[in-house]
GROMACS .gro file of C-alpha atoms in nm:
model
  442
    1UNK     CA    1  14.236   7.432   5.633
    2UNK     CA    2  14.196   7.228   5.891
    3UNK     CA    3  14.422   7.367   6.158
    4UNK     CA    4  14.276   7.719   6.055
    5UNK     CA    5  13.910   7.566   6.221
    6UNK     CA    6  14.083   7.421   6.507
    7UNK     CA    7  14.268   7.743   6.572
    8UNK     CA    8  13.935   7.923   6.516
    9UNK     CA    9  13.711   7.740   6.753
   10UNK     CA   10  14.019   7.751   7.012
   11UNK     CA   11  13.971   8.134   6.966
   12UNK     CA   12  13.582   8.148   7.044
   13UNK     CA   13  13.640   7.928   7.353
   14UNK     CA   14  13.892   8.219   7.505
   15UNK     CA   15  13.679   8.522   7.410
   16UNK     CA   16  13.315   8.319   7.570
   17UNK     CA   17  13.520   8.277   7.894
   18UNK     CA   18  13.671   8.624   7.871
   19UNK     CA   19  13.328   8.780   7.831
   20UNK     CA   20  13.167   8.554   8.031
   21UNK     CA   21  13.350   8.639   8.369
   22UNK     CA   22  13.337   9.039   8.376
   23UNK     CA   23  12.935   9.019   8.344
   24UNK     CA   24  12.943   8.778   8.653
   25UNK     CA   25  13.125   8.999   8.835
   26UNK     CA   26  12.933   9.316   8.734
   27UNK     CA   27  12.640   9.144   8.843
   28UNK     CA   28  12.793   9.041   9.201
   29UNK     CA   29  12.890   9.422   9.204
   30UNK     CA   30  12.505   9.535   9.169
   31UNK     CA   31  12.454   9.267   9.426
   32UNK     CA   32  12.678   9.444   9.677
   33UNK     CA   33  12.557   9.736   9.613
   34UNK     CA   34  12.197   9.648   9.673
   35UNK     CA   35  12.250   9.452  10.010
   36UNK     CA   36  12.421   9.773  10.081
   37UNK     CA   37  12.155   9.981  10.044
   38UNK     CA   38  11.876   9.733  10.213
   39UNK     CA   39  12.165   9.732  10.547
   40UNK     CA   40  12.136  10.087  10.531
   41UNK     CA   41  11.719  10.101  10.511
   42UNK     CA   42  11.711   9.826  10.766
   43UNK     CA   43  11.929  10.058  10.994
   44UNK     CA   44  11.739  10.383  10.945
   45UNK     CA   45  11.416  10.146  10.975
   46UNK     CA   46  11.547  10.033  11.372
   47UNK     CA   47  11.600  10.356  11.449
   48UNK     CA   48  11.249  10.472  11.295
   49UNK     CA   49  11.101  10.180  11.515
   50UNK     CA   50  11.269  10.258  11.816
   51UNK     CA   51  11.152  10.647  11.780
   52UNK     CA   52  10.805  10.544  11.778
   53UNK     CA   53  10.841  10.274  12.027
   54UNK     CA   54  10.982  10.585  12.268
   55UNK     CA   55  10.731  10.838  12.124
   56UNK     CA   56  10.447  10.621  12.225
   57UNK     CA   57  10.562  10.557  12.550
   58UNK     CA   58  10.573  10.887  12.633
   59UNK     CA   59  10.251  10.934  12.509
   60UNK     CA   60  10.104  10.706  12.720
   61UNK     CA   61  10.279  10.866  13.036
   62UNK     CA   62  10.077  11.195  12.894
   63UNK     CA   63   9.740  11.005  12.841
   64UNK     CA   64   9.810  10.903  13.216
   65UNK     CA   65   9.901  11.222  13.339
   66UNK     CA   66   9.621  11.404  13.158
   67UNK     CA   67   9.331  11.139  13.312
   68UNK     CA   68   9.492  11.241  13.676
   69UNK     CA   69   9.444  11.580  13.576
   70UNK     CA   70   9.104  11.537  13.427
   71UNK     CA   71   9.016  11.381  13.762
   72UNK     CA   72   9.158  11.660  13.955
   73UNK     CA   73   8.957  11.908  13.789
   74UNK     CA   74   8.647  11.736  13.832
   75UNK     CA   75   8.680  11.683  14.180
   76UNK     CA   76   8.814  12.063  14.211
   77UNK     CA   77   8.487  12.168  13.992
   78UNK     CA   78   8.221  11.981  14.258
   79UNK     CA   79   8.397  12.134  14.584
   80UNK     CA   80   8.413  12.473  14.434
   81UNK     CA   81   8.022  12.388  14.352
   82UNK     CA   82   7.973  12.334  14.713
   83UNK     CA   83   8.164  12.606  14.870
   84UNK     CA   84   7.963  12.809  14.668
   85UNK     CA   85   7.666  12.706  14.791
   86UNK     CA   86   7.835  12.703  15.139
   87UNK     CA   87   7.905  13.051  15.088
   88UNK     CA   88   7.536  13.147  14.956
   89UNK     CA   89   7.389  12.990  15.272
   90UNK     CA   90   7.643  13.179  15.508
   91UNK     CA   91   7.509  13.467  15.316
   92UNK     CA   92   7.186  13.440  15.386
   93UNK     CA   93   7.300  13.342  15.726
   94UNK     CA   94   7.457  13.697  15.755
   95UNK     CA   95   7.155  13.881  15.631
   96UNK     CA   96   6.922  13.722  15.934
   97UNK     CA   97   7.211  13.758  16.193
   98UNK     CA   98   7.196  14.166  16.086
   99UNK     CA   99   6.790  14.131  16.053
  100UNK     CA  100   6.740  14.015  16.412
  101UNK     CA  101   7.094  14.258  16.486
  102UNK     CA  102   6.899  14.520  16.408
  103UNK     CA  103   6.558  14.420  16.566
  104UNK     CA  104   6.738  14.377  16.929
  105UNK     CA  105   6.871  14.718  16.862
  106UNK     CA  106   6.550  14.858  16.785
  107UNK     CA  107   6.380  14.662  17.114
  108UNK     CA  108   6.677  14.742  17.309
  109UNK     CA  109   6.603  15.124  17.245
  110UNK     CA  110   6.280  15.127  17.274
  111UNK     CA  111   6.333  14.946  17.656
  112UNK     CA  112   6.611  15.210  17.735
  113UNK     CA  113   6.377  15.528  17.688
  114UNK     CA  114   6.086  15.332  17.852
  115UNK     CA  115   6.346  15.292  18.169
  116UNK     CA  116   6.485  15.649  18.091
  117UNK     CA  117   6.157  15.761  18.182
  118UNK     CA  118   6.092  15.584  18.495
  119UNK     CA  119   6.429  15.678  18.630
  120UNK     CA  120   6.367  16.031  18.522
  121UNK     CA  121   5.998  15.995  18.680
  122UNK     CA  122   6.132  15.808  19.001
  123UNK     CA  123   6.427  16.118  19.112
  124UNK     CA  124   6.215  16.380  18.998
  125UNK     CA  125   5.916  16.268  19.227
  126UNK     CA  126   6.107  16.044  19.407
  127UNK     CA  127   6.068  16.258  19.760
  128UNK     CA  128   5.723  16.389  19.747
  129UNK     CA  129   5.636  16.038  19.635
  130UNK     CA  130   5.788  15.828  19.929
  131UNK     CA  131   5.619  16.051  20.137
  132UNK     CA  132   5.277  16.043  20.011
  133UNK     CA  133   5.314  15.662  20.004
  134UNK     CA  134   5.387  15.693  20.324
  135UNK     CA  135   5.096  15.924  20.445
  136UNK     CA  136   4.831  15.741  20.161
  137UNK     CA  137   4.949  15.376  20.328
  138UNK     CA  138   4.674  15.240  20.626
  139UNK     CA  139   4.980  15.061  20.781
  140UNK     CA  140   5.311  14.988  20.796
  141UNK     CA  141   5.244  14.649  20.590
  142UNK     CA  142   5.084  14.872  20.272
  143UNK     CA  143   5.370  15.108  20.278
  144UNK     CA  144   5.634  14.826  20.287
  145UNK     CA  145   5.462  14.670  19.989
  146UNK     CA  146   5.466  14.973  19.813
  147UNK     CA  147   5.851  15.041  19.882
  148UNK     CA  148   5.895  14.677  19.758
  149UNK     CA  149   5.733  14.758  19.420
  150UNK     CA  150   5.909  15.065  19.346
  151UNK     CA  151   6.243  14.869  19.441
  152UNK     CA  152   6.099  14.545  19.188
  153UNK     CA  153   6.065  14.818  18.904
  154UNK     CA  154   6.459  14.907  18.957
  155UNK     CA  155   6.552  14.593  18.983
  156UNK     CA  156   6.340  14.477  18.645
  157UNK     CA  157   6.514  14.800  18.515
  158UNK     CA  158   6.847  14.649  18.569
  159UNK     CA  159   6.759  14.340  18.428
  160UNK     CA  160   6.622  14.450  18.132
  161UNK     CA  161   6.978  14.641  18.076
  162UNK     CA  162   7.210  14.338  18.149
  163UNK     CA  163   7.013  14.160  17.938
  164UNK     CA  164   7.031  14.401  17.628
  165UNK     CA  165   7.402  14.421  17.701
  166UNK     CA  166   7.392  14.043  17.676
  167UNK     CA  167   7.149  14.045  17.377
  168UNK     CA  168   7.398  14.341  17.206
  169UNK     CA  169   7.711  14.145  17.282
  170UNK     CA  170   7.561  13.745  17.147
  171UNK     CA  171   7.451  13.961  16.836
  172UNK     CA  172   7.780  14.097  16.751
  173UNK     CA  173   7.974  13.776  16.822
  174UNK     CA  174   7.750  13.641  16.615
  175UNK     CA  175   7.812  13.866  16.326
  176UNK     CA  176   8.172  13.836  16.350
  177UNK     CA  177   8.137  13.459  16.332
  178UNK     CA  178   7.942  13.478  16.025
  179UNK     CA  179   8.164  13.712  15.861
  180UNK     CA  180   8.441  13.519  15.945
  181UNK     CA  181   8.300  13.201  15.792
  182UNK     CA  182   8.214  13.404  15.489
  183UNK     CA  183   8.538  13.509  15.472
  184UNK     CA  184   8.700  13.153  15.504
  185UNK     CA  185   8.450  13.002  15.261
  186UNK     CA  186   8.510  13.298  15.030
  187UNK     CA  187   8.873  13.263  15.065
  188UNK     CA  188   8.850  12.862  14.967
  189UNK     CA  189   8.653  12.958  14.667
  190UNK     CA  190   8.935  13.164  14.548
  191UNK     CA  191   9.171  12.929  14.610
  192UNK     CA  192   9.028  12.592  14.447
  193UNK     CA  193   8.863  12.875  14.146
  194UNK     CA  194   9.285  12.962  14.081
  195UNK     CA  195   9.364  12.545  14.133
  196UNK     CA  196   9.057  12.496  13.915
  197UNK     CA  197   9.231  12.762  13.642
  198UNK     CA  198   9.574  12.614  13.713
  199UNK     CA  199   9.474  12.240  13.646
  200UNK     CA  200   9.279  12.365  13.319
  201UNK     CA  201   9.636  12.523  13.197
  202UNK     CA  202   9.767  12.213  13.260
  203UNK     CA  203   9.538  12.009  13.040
  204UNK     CA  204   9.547  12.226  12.772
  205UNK     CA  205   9.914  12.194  12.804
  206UNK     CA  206   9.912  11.815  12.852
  207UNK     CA  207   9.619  11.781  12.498
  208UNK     CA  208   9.926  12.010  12.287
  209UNK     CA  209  10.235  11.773  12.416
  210UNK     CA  210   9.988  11.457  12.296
  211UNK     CA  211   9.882  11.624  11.954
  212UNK     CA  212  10.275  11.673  11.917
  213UNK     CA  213  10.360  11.338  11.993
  214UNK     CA  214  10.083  11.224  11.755
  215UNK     CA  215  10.209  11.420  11.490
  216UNK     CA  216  10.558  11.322  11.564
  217UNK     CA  217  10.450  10.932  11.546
  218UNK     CA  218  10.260  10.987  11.235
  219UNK     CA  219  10.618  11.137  11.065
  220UNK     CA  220  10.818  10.840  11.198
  221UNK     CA  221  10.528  10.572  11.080
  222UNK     CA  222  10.579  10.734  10.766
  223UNK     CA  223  10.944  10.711  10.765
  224UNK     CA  224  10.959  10.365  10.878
  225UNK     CA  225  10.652  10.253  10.581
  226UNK     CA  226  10.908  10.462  10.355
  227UNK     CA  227  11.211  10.272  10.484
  228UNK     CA  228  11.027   9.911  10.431
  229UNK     CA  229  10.928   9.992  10.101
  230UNK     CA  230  11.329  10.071  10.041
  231UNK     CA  231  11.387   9.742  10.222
  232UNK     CA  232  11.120   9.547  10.027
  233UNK     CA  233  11.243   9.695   9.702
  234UNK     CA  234  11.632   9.633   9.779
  235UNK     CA  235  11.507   9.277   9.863
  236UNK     CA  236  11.311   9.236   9.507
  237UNK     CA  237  11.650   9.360   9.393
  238UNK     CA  238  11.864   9.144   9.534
  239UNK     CA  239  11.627   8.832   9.448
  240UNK     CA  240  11.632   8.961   9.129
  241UNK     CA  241  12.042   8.999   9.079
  242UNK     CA  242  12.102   8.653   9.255
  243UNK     CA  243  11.877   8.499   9.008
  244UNK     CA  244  12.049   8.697   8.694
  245UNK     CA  245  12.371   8.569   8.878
  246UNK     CA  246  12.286   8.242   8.900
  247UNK     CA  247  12.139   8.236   8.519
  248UNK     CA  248  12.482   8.411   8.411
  249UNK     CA  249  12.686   8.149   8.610
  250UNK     CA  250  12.511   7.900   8.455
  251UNK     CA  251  12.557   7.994   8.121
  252UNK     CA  252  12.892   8.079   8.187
  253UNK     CA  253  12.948   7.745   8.313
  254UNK     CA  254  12.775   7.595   8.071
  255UNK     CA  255  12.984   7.818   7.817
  256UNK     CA  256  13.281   7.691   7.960
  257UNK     CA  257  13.191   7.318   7.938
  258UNK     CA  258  13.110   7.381   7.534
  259UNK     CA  259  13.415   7.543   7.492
  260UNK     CA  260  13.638   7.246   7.659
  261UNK     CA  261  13.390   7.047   7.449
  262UNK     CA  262  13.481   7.209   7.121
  263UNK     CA  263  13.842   7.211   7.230
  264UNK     CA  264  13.856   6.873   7.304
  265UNK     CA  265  13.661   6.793   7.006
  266UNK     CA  266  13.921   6.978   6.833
  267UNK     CA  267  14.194   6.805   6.956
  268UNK     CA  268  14.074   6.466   6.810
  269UNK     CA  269  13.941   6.600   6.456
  270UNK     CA  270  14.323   6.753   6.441
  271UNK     CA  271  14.439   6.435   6.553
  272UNK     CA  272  14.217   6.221   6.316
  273UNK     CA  273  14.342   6.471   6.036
  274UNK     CA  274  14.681   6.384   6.104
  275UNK     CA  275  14.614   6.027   6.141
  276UNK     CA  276  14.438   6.036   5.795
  277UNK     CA  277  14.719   6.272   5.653
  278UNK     CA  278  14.986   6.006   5.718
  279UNK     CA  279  14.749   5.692   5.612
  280UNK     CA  280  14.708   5.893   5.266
  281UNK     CA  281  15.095   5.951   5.234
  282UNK     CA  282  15.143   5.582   5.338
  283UNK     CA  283  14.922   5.475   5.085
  284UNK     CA  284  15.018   5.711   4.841
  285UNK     CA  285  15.425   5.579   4.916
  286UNK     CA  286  15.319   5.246   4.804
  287UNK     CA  287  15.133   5.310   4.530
  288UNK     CA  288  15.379   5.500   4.368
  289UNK     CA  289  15.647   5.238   4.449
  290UNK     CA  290  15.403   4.959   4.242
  291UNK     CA  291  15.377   5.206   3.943
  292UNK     CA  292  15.521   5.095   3.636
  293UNK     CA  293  15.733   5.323   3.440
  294UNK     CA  294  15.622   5.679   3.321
  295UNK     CA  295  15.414   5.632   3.020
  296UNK     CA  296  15.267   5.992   2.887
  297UNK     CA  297  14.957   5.780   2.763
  298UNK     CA  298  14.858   5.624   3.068
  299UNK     CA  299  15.006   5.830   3.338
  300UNK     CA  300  14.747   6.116   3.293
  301UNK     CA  301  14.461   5.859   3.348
  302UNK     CA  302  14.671   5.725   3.668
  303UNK     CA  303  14.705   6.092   3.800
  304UNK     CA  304  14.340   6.127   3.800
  305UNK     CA  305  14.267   5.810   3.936
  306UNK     CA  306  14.485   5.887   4.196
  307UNK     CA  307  14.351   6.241   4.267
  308UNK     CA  308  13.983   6.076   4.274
  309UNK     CA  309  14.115   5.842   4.543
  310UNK     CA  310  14.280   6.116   4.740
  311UNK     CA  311  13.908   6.324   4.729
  312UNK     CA  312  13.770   6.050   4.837
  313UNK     CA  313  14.007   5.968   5.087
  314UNK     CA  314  13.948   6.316   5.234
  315UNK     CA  315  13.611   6.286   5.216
  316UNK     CA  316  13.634   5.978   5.453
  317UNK     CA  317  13.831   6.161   5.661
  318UNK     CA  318  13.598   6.461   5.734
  319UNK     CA  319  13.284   6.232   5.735
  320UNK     CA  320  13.495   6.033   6.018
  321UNK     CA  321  13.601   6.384   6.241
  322UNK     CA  322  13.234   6.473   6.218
  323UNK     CA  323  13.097   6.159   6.381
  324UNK     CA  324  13.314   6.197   6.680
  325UNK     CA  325  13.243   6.560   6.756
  326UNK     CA  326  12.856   6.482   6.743
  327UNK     CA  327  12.917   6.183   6.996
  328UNK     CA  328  13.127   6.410   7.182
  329UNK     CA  329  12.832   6.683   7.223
  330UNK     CA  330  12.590   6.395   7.328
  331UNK     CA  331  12.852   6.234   7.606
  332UNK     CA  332  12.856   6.618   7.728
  333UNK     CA  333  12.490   6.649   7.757
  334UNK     CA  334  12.457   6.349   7.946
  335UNK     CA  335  12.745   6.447   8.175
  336UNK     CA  336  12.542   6.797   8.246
  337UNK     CA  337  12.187   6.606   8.270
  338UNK     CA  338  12.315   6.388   8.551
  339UNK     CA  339  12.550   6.676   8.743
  340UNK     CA  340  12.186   6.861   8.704
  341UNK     CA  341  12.009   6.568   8.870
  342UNK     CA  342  12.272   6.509   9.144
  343UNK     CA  343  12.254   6.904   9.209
  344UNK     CA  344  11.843   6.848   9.209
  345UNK     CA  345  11.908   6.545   9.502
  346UNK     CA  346  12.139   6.750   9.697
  347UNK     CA  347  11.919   7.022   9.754
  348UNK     CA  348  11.596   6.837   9.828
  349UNK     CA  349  11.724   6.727  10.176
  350UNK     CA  350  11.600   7.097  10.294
  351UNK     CA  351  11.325   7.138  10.056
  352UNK     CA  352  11.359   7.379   9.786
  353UNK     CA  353  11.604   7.699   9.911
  354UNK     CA  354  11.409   7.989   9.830
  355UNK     CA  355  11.634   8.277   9.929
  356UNK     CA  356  11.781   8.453  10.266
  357UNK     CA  357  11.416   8.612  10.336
  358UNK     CA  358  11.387   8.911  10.593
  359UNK     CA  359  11.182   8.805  10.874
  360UNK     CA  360  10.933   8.997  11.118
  361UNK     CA  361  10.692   8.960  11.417
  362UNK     CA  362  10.315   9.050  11.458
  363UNK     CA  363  10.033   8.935  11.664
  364UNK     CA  364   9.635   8.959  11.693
  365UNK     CA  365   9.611   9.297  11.830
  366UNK     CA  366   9.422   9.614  11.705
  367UNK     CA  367   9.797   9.785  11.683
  368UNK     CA  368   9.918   9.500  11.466
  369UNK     CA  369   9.622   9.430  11.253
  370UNK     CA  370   9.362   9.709  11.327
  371UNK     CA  371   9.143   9.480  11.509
  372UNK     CA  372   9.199   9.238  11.769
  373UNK     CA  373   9.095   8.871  11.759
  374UNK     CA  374   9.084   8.843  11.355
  375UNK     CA  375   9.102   8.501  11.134
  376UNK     CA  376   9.373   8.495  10.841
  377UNK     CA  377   9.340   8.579  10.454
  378UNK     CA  378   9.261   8.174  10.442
  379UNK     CA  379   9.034   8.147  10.689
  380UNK     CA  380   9.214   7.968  10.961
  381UNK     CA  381   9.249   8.140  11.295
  382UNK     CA  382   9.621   8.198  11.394
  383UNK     CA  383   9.818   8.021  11.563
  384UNK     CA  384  10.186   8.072  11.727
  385UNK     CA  385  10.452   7.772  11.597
  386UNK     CA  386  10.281   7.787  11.278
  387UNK     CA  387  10.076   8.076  11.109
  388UNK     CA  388  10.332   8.286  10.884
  389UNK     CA  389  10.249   8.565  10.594
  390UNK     CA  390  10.390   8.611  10.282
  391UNK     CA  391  10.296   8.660   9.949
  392UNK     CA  392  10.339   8.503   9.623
  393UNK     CA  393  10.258   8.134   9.754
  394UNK     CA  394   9.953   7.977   9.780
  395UNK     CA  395   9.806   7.863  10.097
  396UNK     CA  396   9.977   7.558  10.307
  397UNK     CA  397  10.270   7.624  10.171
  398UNK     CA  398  10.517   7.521  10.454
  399UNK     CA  399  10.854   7.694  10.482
  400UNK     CA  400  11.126   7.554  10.668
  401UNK     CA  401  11.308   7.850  10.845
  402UNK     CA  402  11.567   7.822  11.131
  403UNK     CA  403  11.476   7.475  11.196
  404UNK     CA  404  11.097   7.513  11.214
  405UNK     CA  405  10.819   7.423  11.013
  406UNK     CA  406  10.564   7.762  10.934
  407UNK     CA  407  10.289   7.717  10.740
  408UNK     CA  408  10.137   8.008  10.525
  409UNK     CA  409   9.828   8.110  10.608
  410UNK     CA  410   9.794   8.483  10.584
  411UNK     CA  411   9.854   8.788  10.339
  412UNK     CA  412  10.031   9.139  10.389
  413UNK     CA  413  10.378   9.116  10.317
  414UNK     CA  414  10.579   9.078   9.984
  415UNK     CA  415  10.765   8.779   9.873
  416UNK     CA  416  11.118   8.766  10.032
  417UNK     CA  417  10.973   8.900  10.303
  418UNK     CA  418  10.780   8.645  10.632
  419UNK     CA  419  10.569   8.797  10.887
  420UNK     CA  420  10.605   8.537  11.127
  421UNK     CA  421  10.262   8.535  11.402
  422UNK     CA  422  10.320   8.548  11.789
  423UNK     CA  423  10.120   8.506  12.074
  424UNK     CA  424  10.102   8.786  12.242
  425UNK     CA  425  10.245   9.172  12.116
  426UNK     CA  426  10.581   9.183  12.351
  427UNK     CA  427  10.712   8.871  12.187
  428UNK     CA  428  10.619   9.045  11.798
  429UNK     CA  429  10.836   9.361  11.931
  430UNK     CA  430  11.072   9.129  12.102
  431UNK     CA  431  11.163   8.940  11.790
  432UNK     CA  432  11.306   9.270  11.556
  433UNK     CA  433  11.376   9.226  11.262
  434UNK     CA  434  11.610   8.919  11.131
  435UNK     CA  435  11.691   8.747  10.819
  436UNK     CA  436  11.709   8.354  10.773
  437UNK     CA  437  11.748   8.119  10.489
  438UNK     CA  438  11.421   7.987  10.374
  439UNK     CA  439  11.288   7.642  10.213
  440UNK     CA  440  11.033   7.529  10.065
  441UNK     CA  441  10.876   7.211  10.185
  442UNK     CA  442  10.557   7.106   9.952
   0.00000   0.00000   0.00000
């Protein structure tokens, strides 16, 4: 009966261990699997981050181009202004050039019949006429005076004409300089007008490529908030497993100690049963050697007095196996308390580990935190060396992480995950994206 319970509690140890170890590894398989999966999200996630990092770079160079243009136009816009009011005033310039053209004309005329008609007057009469001056004159003197007029009159007449050739020819030069000008400032206005159409194209061109850009920005944000999520999620995951793991461990180690426990217990209750086996036969050898011949009468009494001492024998034997197994479970409790405490000790050095945490950058700018110059979710202004975020701790919590001391002083990201604060944004995009063990120190 006895060996049948040894045998039987040999039998459970086995089959705990056996089922023990295949849930231990099924869990380290989901484990895999899920750092797996967060290697791949952190992967697309770079290249989402680099996409957008390249996408707004080039819309920058846009936004740069497209204030050059704007600039361009503008200036374009006030010198076609002017030349248009250059060309309205050469205009007008033209219309009094032909005004006064046409009033010399008109003068010119009316001085060429007028001298028409004294020429006409002066051949037609011309002989009777010197010599009735000459006759009409008292002296030589008179005469000579009167020859001098006539020959003032033809020489005014010739005057007159050189200068209305002079007048004509100033007029028309002029007129062609004026038309030219009109035609130069005319010709300009054409010019900077197609520029000022040109440059416009080019803006409108310039506002699409940004909207694009914009739009292509707003898919990769999207894919990157996506690819945290998976990230965050695989994280939860894996935080998740390694605790199940470290519970299953546990138990399986703890099922393991029981089970040496119970064998070794075992071991000494079948040990202490054969001990107690050979003390009864012993003691059974010599009481049958001190018997006194059979007697039918008494002998039946003796048998039962015997069998009463064997039962009772027995039942001092399994009263003694079960003290020892109860001592045996306390000494193994103690033996676990204190490999609990030493494991406790060993791990305070460090603080309390809290995990292999994914780690991040961010600083106090509007593209980080929506606003510039903010305080934290605690109230504290940041401050690089020290401010961290994370969630699921309270306040002042300090983490110990690569050797430095962070304390937590701000909100945004999930457990298992540490937003750690720099000082300026090139050192936030600088740092990436890493992962680090992490401790707790308070």
């Amino acid at each position: 009966m006895k060996m049948k319970k040894v045998l039987t509690l040999l039998l459970t140890c086995v089959l705990t261990c056996a089922m023990g170890s295949p849930v231990l590894a099924s869990t380290q398989d989901e484990i895999a699997a899920a750092q797996a999966q967060k290697q791949e999200a952190q992967a697309g996630l770079a290249q989402a981050q680099a996409n957008i990092s390249s996408l707004e770079s080039k819309k920058q160079e846009l936004e740069s181009y497209l204030a050059e243009l704007d600039a361009q136009y503008n200036e374009l816009t006030n010198t076609i202004s002017q030349l248009s009011v250059e060309a309205a005033e050469k205009e007008e310039e033209l219309k009094n050039i032909q005004a006064e053209l046409e009033k010399a004309k008109k003068k010119a005329e009316d001085q060429y019949e007028a001298m028409k008609l004294r020429i006409v007057y002066m051949y037609e009469k011309g002989g009777s006429s010197m010599l009735e001056m000459l006759l009409s004159s008292e002296n030589i003197a008179d005469f000579l005076n009167q020859a001098e007029n006539i020959s003032k009159i033809s020489e005014y007449d010739r005057d007159m004409l050189k200068q209305y050739e002079a007048t004509q020819s100033n007029i028309k030069e002029q007129e062609e300089k004026a038309e030219e000008e009109a035609s130069s400032i005319n010709g300009l206005l054409a010019e900077k007008s197609a520029k000022q159409q040109e440059v416009q194209t080019m803006v409108a061109n310039t506002n699409s490529n940004i909207s694009s850009y914009v739009s292509q920005i707003s898919a990769s944000q999207e894919e990157a908030n996506a690819l945290m999520a998976q990230v965050n999620s695989a994280d939860n995951s894996i935080s998740a497993l390694m605790q199940q793991a470290e519970a299953e461990q546990a138990a399986a180690e703890q099922a393991e100690a029981e089970a040496a426990a119970q064998e070794e217990a075992a071991r000494e209750e079948q040990a202490q049963a054969e001990s107690t086996e050979e003390t009864v036969s012993e003691e059974t050898s010599e009481e049958t050697a001190d018997l006194p011949e059979f007697d039918p009468e008494t002998d039946t009494t003796e048998s039962e007095s015997s069998s009463t001492s064997s039962d009772v024998i027995v039942e001092e034997a399994e009263e003694e196996y079960t003290e020892p197994e109860v001592q045996e479970e306390e000494t193994y409790t103690e033996e676990a308390a204190e490999e609990t405490s030493d494991s406790s000790d060993s791990s305070s050095g460090q603080g309390t580990y809290l995990g292999n945490f994914m780690l991040t950058a961010y600083c106090n700018c509007a593209q980080c935190c929506g606003t510039a110059g903010n305080a934290t979710a605690s109230g504290t202004m940041p401050s690089a060396g020290r401010t961290v975020a994370m969630s699921g701790v309270p306040f002042g919590t300090q983490l110990l992480i690569n050797g430095n001391v962070y304390t937590v002083e701000d909100l945004g990201t999930p457990y298992g995950h540490v937003d750690i604060y720099c000082g300026s944004h090139e050192e936030a995009l600088s740092f990436g994206l890493q992962y680090a063990d992490v401790y707790q120190l308070n």
